[in-house]
Coordinates of C-alpha atoms in Angstrom, one line a residue:
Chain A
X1 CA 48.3 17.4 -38.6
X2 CA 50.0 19.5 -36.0
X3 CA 48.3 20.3 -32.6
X4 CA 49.5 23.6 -30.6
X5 CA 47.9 23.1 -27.1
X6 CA 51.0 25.4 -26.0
X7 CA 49.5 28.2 -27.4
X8 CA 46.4 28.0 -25.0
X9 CA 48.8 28.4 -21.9
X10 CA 48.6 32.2 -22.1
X11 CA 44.4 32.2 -22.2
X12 CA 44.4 29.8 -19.1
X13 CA 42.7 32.9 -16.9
X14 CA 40.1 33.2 -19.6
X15 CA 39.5 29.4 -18.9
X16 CA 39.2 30.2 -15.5
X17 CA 36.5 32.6 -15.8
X18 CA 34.7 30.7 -18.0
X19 CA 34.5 28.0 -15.1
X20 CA 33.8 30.1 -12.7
X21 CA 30.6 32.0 -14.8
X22 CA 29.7 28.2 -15.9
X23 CA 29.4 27.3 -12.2
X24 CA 27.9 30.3 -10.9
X25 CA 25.3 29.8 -13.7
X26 CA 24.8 26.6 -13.2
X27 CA 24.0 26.8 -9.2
X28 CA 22.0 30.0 -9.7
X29 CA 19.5 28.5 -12.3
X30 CA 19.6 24.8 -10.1
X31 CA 18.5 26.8 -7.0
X32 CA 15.7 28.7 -8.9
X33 CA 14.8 25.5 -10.9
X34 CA 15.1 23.2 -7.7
X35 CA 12.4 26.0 -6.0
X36 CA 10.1 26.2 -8.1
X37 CA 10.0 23.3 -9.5
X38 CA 9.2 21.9 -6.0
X39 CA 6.7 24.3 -5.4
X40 CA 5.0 22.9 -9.0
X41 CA 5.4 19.2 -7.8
X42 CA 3.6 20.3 -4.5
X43 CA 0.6 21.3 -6.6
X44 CA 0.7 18.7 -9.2
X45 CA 0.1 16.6 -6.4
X46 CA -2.3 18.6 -4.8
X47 CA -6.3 18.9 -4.8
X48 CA -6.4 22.6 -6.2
X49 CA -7.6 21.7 -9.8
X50 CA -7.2 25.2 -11.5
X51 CA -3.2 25.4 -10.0
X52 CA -2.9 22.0 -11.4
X53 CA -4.2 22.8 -14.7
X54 CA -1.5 26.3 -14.7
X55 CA 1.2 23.9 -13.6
X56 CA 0.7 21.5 -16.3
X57 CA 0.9 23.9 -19.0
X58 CA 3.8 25.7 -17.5
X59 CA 5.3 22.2 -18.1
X60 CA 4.4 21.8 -21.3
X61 CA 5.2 24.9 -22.8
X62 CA 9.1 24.7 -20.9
X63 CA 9.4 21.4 -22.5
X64 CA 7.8 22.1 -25.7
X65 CA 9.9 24.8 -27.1
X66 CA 13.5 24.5 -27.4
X67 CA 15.7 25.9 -24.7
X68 CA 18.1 28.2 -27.0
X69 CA 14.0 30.0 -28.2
X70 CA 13.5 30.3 -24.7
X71 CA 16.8 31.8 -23.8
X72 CA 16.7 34.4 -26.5
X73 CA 12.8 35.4 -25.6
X74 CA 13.7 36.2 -22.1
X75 CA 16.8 38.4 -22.9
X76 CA 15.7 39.8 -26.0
X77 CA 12.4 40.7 -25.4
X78 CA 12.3 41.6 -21.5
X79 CA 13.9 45.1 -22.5
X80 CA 11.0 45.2 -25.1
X81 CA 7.9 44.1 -23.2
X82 CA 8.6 45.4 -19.8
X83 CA 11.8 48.2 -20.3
X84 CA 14.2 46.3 -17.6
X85 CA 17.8 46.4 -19.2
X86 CA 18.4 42.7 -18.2
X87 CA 21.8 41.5 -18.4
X88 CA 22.7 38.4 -20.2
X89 CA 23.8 36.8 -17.1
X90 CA 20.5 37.3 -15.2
X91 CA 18.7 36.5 -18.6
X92 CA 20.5 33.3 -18.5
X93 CA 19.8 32.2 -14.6
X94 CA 15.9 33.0 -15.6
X95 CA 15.8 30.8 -18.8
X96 CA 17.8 27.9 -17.2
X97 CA 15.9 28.5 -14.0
X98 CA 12.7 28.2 -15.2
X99 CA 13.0 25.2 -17.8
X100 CA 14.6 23.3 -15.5
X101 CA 11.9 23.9 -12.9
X102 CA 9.7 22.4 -15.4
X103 CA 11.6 19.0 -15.5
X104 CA 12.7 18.9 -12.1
X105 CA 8.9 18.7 -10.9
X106 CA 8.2 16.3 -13.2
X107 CA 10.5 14.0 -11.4
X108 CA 9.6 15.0 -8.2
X109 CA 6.0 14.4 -9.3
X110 CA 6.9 11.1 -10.6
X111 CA 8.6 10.4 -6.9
X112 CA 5.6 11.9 -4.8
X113 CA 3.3 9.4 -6.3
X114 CA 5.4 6.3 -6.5
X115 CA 5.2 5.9 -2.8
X116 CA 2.1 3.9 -1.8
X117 CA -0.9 5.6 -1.1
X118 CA -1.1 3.4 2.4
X119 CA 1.0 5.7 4.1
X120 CA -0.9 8.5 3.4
X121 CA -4.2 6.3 4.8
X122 CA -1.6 5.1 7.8
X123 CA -1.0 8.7 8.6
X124 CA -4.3 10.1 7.8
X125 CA -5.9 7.3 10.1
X126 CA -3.7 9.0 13.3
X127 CA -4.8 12.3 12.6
X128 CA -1.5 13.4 11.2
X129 CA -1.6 16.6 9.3
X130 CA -0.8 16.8 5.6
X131 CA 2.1 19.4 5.9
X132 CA 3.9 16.7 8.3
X133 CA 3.1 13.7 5.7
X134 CA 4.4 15.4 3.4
X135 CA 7.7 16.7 5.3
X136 CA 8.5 13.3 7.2
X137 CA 6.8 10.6 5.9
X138 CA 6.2 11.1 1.6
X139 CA 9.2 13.7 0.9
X140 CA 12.1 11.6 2.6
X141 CA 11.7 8.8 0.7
X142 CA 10.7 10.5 -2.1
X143 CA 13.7 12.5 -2.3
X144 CA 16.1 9.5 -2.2
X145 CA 14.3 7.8 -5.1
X146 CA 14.8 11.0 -7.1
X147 CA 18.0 11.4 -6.7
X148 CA 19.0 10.2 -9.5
X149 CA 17.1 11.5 -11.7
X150 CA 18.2 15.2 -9.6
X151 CA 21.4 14.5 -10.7
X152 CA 20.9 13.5 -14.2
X153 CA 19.1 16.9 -14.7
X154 CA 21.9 19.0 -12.7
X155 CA 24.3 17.5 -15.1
X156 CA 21.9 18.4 -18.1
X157 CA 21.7 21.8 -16.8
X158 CA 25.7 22.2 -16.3
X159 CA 26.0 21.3 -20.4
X160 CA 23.4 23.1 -21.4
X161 CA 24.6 26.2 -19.8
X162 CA 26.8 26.3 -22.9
X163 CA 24.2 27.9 -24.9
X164 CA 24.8 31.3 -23.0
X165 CA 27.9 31.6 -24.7
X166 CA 25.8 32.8 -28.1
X167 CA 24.1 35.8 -25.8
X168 CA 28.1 36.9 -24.8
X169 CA 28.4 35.2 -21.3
X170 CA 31.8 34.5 -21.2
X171 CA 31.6 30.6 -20.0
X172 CA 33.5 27.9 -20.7
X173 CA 32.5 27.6 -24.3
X174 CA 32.6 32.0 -24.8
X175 CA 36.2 31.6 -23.6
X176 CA 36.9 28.5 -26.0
X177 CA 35.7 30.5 -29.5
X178 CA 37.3 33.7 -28.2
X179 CA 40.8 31.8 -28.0
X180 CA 39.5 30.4 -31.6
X181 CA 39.2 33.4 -32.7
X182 CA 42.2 35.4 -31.6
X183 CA 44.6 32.3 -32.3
X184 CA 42.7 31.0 -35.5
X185 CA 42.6 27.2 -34.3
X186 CA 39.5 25.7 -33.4
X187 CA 39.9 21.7 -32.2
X188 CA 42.8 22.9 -29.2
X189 CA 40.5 25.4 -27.7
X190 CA 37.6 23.3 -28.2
X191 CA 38.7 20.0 -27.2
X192 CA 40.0 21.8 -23.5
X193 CA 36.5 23.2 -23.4
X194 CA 35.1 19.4 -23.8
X195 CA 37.7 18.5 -21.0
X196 CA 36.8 21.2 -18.7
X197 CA 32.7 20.3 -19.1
X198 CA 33.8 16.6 -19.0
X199 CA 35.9 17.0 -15.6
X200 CA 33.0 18.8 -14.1
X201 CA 30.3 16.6 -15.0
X202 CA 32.5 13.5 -13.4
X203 CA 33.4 16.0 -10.2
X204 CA 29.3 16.2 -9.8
X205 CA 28.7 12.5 -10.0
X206 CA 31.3 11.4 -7.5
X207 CA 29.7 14.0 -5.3
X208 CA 26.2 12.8 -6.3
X209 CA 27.9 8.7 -5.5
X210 CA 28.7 9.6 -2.3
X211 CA 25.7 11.4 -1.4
X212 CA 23.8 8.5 -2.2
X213 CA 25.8 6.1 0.3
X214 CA 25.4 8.4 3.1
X215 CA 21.9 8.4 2.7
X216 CA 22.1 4.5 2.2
X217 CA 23.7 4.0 5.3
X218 CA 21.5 6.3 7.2
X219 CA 18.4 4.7 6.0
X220 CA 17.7 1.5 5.5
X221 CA 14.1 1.4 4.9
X222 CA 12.5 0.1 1.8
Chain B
X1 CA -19.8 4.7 20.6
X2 CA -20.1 4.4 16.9
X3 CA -23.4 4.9 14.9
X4 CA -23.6 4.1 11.0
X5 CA -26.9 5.4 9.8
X6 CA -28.1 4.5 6.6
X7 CA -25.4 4.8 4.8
X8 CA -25.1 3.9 1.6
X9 CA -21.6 3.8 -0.7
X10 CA -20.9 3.2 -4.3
X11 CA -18.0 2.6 -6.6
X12 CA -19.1 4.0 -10.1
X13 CA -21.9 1.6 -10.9
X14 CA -21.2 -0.6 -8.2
X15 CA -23.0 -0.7 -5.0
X16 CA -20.6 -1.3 -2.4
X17 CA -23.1 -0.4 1.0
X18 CA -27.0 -0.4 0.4
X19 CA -28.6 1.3 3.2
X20 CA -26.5 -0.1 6.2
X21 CA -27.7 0.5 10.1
X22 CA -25.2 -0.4 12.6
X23 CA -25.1 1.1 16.1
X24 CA -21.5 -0.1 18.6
X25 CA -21.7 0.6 21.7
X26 CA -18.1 1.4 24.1
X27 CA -16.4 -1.1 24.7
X28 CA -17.8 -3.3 22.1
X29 CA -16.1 -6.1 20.3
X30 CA -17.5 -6.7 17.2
X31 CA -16.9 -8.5 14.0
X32 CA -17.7 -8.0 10.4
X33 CA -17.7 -11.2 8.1
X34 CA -18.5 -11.8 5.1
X35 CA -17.7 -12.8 1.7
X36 CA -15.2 -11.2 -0.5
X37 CA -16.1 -7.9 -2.4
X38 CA -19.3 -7.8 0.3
X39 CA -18.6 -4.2 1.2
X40 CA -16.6 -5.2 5.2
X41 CA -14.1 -2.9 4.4
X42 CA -15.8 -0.4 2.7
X43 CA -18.2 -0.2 6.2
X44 CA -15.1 0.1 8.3
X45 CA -13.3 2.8 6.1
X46 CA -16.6 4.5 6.5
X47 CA -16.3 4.7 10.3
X48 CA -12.5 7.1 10.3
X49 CA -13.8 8.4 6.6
X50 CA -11.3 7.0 4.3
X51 CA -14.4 6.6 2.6
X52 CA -16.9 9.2 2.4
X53 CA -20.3 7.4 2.3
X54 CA -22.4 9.1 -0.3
X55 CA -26.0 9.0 2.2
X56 CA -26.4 8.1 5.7
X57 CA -24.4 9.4 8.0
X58 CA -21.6 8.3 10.3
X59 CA -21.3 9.4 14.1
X60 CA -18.3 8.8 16.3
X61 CA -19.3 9.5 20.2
X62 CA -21.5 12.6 20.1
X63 CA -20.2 14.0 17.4
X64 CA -21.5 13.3 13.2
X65 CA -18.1 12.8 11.5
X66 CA -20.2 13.0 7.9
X67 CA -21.4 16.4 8.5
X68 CA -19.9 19.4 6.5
X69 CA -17.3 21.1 8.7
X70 CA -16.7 18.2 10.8
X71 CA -13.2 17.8 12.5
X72 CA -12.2 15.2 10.7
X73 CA -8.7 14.7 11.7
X74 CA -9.3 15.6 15.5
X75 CA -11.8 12.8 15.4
X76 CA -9.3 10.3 13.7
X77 CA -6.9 11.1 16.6
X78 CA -9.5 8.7 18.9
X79 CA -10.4 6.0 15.8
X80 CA -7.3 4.3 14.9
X81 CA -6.6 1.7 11.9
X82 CA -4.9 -1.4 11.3
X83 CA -4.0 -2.4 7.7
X84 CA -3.9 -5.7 5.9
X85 CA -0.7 -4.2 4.4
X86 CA 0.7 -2.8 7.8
X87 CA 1.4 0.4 6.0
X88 CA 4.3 1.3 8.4
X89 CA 6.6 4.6 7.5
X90 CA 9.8 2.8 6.2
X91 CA 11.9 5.7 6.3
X92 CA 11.7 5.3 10.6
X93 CA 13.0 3.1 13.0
X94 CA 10.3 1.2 15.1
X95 CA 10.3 3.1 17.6
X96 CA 9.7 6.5 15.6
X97 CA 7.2 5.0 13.7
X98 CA 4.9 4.3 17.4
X99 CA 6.1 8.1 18.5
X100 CA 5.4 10.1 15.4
X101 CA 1.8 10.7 15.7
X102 CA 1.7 11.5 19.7
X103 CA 4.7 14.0 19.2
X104 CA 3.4 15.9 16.4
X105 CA -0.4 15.8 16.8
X106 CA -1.1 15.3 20.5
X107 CA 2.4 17.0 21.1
X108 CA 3.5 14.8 23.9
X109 CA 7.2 15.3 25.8
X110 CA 9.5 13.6 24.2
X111 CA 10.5 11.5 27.4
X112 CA 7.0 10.5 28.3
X113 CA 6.1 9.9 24.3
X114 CA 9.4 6.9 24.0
X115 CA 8.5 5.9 28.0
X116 CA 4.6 5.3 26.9
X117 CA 6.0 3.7 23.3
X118 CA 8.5 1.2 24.6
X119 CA 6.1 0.1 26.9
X120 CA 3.7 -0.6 23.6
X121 CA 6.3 -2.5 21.9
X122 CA 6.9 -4.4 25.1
X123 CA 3.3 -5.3 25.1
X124 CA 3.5 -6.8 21.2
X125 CA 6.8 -7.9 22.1
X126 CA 8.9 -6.4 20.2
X127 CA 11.3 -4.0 22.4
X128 CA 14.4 -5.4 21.0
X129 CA 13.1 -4.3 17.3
X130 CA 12.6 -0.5 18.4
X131 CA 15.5 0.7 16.6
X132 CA 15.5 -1.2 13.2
X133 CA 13.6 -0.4 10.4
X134 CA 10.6 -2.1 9.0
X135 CA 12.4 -3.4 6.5
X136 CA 14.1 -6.2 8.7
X137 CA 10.7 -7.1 10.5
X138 CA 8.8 -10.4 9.4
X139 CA 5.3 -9.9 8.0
X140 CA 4.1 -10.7 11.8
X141 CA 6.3 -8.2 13.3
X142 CA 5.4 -5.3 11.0
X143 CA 1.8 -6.2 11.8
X144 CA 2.7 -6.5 15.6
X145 CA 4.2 -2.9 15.3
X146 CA 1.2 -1.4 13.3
X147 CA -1.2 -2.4 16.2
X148 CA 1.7 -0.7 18.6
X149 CA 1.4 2.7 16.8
X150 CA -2.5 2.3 16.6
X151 CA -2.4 1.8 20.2
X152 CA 0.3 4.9 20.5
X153 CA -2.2 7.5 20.1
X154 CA -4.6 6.0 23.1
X155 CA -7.7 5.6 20.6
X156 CA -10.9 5.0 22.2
X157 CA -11.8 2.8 19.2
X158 CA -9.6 0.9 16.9
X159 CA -10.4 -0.8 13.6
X160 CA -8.8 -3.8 12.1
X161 CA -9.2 -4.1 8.4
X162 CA -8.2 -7.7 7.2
X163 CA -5.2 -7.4 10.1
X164 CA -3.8 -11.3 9.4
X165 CA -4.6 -11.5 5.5
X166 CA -1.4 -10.4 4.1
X167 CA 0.4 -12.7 6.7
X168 CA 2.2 -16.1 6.6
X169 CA 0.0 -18.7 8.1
X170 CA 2.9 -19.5 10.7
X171 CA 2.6 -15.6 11.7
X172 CA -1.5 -15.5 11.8
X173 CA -1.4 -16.4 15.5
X174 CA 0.7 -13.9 16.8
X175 CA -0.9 -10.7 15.8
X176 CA -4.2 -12.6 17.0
X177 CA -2.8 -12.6 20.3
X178 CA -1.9 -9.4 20.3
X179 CA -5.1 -8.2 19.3
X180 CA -6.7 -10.5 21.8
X181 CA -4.8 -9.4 24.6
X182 CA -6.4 -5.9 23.8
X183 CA -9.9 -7.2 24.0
X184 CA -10.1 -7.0 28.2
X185 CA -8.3 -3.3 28.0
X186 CA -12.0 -1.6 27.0
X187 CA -10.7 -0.5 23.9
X188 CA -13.8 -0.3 21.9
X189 CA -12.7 -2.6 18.4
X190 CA -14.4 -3.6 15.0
X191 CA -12.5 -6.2 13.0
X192 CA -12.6 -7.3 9.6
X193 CA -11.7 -11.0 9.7
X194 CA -11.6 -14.0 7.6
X195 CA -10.6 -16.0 10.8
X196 CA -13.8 -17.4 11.8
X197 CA -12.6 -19.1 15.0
X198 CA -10.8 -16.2 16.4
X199 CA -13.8 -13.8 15.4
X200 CA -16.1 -16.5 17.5
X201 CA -13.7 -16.4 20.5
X202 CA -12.6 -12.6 20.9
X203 CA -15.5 -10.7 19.8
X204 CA -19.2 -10.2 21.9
X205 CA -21.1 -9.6 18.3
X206 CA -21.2 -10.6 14.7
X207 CA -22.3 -9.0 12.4
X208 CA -22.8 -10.5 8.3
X209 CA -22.4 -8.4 5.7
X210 CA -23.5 -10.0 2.2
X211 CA -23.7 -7.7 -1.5
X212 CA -23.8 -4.3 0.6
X213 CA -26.6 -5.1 2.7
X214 CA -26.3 -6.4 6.9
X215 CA -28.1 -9.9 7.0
X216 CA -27.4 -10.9 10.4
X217 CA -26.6 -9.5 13.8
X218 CA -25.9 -11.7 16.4
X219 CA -23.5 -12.9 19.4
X220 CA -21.0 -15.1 18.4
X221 CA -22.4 -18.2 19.7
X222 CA -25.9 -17.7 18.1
X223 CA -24.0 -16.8 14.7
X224 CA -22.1 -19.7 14.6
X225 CA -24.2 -22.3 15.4
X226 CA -27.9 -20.9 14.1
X227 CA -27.4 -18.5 11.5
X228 CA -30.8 -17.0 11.1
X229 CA -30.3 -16.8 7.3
X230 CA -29.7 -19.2 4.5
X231 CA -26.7 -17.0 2.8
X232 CA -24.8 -16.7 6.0
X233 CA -25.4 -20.5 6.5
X234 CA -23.7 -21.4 3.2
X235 CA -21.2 -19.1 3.9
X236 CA -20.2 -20.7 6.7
X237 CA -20.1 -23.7 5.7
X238 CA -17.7 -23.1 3.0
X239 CA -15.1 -21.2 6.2
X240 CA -15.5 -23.9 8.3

C-alpha cells in the first residue's frame, strides 16, 4: 500500500474553504437553533397549553425524521411549494437551524425544571415577577447545568454539517470527494477531512473546558 | 390584618382544609400546631396564595386576595415567607440574595437597598457572610439569611412555615432567636411550629389545627395547660 498525502498539497485552499463554509454553517444554524430553541424551552415550561402542545410536536417531528430527509425537504421543495430559489447554503442553515432547535430545548427544558421549585415559591413569596425569576434566579443556574449537554449538541451539529456536502456546499467533506475525484484516491483526502473535523471538534471543547472554569470560579453556588 | 373565611382546600380526594375561619389581627403573633399532614401548612400557603383555596376566601388588610383580578404579587410584596427548606437563590452572594427583591420590585437605590440590607444581616448576625454564597452557610445560617430577605422587603406580615424543621438540633435555637427578636418589632407573624415551648413563649395565640378542621383557639397559657379538647390534649402529651 502506498499513501500520496503530497498530492493533497496543491488542493490545500479547497481545504480552506471547506473550513471556512463548515464554520460559517455551523455558527449560523447554532445561532438560529440556540434562538429558537430557547424560545420553545420558554413555552414548554410555560402555562399556555395550546403553545405547549405546537412545541411538543415541533419536537417530535425534528427528532423523528432523519436529518439528511429534512435537509432535502427544505431545499428541494421550498422552490416548489413557495417559488423562493433558496440556495443550498441558506437551505442548509434552515435544516440545521431548526433540528437543532428541537434538541437544544429539550435540554434547556430538562435544565429549567431540574432546579427546585422552592425558588420559584421563594421568589414568588416577594412579589418578584416571573420575567426576573426567570432571567436571574432559574436561567443562571440553569444555563451552567446545561452546558454540557450545549456543547455536546454544538459538537453534533459541527459533524453533522457534513451532510451538506450531498446538496453541493463545498465543506470540509465537498472539498474532500472533489480532491477524490480529480486525483482518484479516496483514504488521503478523506482521512485529512477526518483530521480537519477532529481538530475542530477538540478546538470547541477546550473552549467549552475553559468556559466552564470561569463560570466555576465566578460562581460557587450549588 | 389577615381574614381566612371558610375556606376549604383539597388535594385530589384528600381534604386538606374543611371549612376553616381564622381572623389575625396586626400585630398578632400567632401559632399554628398540630399534627403532621393536619393541613398547618396548607392554611398558611393559603394566606400569600401558594395555594389557591378552592371555597372561602382569603383577605389580606382590606383587600380579598382570593378574588378574580386580585393583585396578587403587589399583595405578596407586604406577606413574606420563610421556608422549612430556606429556599435561598444559590447563584447569589448573601447579600444579593436580601437586595434582589427591593431593587427589582420596590426599585429601591442601590445605596439605600445594601445600607437597609447590611443592617438585616447585622440583626441575624451574619454581616461577615454577606459576600459568600449559600453554599458555605450552615443549615442555621441559610435559615438566619432567609428570615433577613423576608424581612428585606419590610412586610407587614411574615409567615414561617416549619422555619427550624430542616435544621440541626444544635442550630434550632438560633433562628428562634432571631425570630423572637422580631416578635416586639410589630411585625404581624403566623408560625408553623413543632417547637411547643417556643410557640408557648413567643406567640399571644394558638391556634390547633387537627384533619383540616380548627379545634382550638386559645392564648398560649390556656392552650397549654387546659386544652379545651380531648385531641389537642393527646397531642400534647405526645410533644411534651
Amino acid at each position: 500500500m502506498e499513501l500520496h498525502f503530497e498530492k493533497l498539497a496543491g488542493y490545500l485552499s479547497l481545504y480552506l474553504t471547506g473550513i471556512e463554509v463548515t464554520l460559517q454553517f455551523t455558527i449560523g444554524s447554532w445561532i438560529l437553533g440556540f434562538l429558537l430553541g430557547f424560545i420553545i424551552a420558554l413555552i414548554k415550561v410555560s402555562k399556555f397549553r395550546i403553545l405547549k402542545l405546537v412545541t411538543q410536536f415541533y419536537t417530535s417531528i425534528f427528532r423523528g425524521t432523519p436529518q439528511l430527509v429534512q435537509l432535502f425537504i427544505i431545499y428541494y421543495a421550498t422552490p416548489q411549494l413557495i417559488g423562493y430559489e433558496i440556495t443550498a447554503f441558506q437551505a442548509a442553515v434552515l435544516a440545521f437551524g431548526l433540528n437543532s432547535a428541537a434538541y437544544i430545548s429539550e435540554i434547556l427544558r430538562g435544565g429549567i425544571q431540574a432546579i427546585d421549585y422552592g425558588q420559584t415559591e421563594a421568589a414568588l413569596s416577594l412579589g418578584i415577577s416571573y420575567p426576573r425569576l426567570m432571567c436571574g434566579v432559574i436561567l443562571p443556574q440553569t444555563l451552567k447545568n446545561v452546558l454540557p449537554g450545549l456543547v455536546n449538541e454544538s459538537i453534533s451539529l459541527m459533524k453533522s454539517s457534513s451532510l451538506v456536502a450531498v446538496i453541493g456546499v463545498m465543506d470540509i467533506m465537498r472539498a474532500a470527494q472533489t480532491i477524490q475525484n480529480r486525483l482518484f484516491i479516496a483514504f488521503e483526502p478523506l482521512l485529512v477531512a477526518a483530521a480537519i473535523y477532529y481538530v475542530m471538534v477538540m478546538a470547541m471543547t477546550a473552549l467549552s473546558n475553559r468556559l466552564e472554569r470561569r463560570i466555576k470560579v465566578s460562581d460557587k453556588g450549588n | 390584618m389577615i381574614k381566612v373565611i371558610n375556606v376549604y382546600k383539597r388535594f385530589g380526594d384528600l381534604e386538606v382544609l374543611k371549612d376553616v375561619t381564622l381572623n389575625i389581627s396586626k400585630g398578632q403573633i400567632l401559632s399554628i400546631i398540630g399534627p403532621s399532614g393536619s393541613g398547618k401548612s396548607t392554611l398558611l400557603r393559603c394566606m400569600n396564595l401558594l395555594e389557591v383555596p378552592e371555597q372561602g376566601q382569603v383577605w389580606i388588610g382590606d383587600q380579598d386576595i382570593t378574588a378574580k383580578g386580585a393583585k396578587i404579587r403587589e399583595i405578596r410584596q407586604n406577606v413574606s415567607m420563610v421556608f422549612q427548606h430556606f429556599h435561598l437563590f444559590p447563584n447569589m452572594t448573601v447579600l444579593k440574595n436580601l437586595m434582589y427583591a427591593p431593587k427589582h420590585v420596590r426599585h429601591v437605590t442601590d445605596a439605600e437597598n445594601r445600607a437597609y440590607c447590611m443592617e438585616l444581616l447585622e440583626r441575624v448576625g451574619l454581616t461577615e457572610k454577606a459576600n459568600e454564597y449559600p453554599s458555605c452557610l450552615s443549615g442555621g445560617q441559610k435559615q438566619r439569611v432567609a428570615i433577613a430577605r423576608s424581612l428585606a422587603m419590610k412586610p407587614e406580615i411574615i409567615l414561617f412555615d416549619e422555619p427550624t424543621s430542616a435544621l440541626d438540633p444544635e442550630m434550632v435555637k438560633e433562628v428562634l432567636d432571631v425570630i423572637q427578636g422580631l416578635a416586639c418589632t410589630g411585625i404581624t407573624m403566623v408560625l408553623v411550629t413543632h417547637e411547643m415551648g417556643f410557640a408557648r413563649e413567643v406567640s399571644d395565640r394558638i391556634v390547633f389545627l387537627d384533619n383540616g378542621v380548627l379545634i382550638e383557639d386559645a392564648p398560649p397559657q390556656e392552650f397549654f395547660t387546659n386544652p379545651k379538647t380531648e385531641r389537642a390534649r393527646s397531642f400534647l402529651q405526645k410533644m411534651l
